XYZ file of C-alpha atoms in Angstrom:
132
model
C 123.011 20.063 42.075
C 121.217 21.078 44.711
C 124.233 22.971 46.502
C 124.868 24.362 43.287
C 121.840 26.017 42.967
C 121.995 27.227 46.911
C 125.459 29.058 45.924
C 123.717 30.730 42.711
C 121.455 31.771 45.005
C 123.890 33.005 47.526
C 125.683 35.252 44.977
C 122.728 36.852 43.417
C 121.796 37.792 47.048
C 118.311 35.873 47.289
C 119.916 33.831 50.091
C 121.936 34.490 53.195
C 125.472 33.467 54.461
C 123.745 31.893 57.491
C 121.537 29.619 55.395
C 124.222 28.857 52.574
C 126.337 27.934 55.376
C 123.098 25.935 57.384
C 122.207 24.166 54.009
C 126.366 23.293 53.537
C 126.298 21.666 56.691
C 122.734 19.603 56.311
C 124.434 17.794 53.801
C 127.743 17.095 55.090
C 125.616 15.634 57.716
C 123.789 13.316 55.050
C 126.897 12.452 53.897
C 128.186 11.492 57.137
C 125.150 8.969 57.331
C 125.648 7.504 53.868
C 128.765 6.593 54.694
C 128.543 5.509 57.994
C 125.492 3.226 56.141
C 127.786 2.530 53.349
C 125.281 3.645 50.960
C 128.181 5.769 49.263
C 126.427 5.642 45.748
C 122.615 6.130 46.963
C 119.921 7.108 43.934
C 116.670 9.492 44.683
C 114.224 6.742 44.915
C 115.913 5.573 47.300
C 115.331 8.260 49.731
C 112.089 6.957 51.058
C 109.834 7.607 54.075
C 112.095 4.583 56.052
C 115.436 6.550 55.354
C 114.329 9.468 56.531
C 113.427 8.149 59.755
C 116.673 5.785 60.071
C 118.811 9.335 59.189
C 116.642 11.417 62.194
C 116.670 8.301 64.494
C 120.659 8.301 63.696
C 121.362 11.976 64.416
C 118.693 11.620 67.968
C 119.892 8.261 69.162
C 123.566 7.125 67.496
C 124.836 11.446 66.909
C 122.934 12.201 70.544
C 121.898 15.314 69.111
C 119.196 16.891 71.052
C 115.778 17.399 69.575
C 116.058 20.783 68.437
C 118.983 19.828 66.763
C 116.816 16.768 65.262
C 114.087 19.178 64.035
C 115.888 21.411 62.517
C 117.430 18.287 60.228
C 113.823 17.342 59.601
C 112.820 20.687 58.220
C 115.856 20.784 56.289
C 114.903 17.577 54.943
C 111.444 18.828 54.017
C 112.924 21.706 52.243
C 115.300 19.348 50.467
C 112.561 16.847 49.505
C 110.672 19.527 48.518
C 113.050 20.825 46.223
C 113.913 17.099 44.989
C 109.805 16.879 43.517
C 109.507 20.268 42.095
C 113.049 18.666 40.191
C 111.013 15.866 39.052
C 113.985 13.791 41.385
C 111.665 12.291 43.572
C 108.063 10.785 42.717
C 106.401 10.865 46.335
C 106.898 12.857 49.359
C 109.364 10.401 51.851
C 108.708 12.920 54.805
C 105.392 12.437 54.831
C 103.722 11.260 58.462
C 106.851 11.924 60.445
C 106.048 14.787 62.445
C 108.806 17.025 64.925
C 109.386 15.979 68.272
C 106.867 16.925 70.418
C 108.801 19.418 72.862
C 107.301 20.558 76.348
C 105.653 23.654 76.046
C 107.549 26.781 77.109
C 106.761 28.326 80.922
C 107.865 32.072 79.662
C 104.961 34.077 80.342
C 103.740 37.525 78.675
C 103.983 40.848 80.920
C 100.143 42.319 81.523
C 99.518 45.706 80.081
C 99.251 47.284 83.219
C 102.697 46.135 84.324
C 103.979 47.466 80.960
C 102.117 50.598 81.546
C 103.761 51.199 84.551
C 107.026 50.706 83.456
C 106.815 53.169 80.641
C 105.470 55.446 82.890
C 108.276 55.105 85.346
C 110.855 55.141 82.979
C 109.073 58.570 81.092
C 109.123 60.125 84.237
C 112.837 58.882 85.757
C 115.027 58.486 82.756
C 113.055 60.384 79.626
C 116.230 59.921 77.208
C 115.263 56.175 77.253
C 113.298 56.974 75.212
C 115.202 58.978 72.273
C-alpha cells in the first residue's frame, strides 16, 4: 500500500522521480532482508524496535554498506514508520532510541570575508563578464 500511495503521489507531481525511485529501492532492500530472515509473510506488529536494529545491523555488518548508506536506510525507515502510525498500521514507534551513526565531523572549512572580498574584487576588475 504504501508504494501505491508513493506512485499516486508520483503522478500527481507532489513527489519526484529521484524519491519514487529512492523509496522503490528501500523496500526491495526490506525485502531482501525478509527473505534472507525467512520472514516471507511478516505482519506490522512485528516490525518492532529489535527488527529495526537487526535490518540496519544487516545492511552495516552482513550488506557492508557504509554508514551513509546505513543512515539513509534509517531515515527511510523513520519515514516509513511514520507513515505506518498515521495508517493506524503500527501502535508504537519501533525506531525509537536508535540514533544515526555518529560520523566524524567534516574538516571543510568556510572562506573569510576578506578572502571573498578579494576575489570578487579581482575577478570585477580582471574578467568583469564573470559576472553577467
Amino acid at each position: 500500500m504504501f508504494l501505491n500511495q508513493i506512485d499516486i503521489e508520483f503522478y500527481d507531481k507532489n513527489l519526484s522521480e529521484a524519491t519514487k525511485e529512492t523509496y522503490h529501492s528501500k523496500i526491495k532492500k526490506i525485502k531482501e532482508y525478509l527473505e534472507y530472515k525467512q520472514m516471507k509473510n511478516i505482519t506490522c506488529s512485528q516490525i518492532t524496535n529489535e527488527f529495526v536494529i537487526k535490518f540496519l545491523d544487516y545492511l552495516r555488518y552482513t550488506k557492508k554498506l557504509g554508514s551513509r548508506t546505513r543512515d539513509n536506510y534509517y531515515t527511510f525507515i523513520v519515514t516509513l514508520t511514520k507513515w505506518m502510525i498515521d495508517k493506524k498500521y503500527l501502535l508504537e514507534n519501533p525506531c525509537e532510541g536508535i540514533k544515526k551513526i555518529h560520523r566524524k565531523k567534516n574538516d571543510k572549512q568556510t572562506i573569510p570575508k576578506e578572502i571573498k572580498e578579494e576575489f570578487f574584487t579581482y575577478y570585477q576588475e580582471t574578467n568583469p563578464n564573470y559576472f553577467v
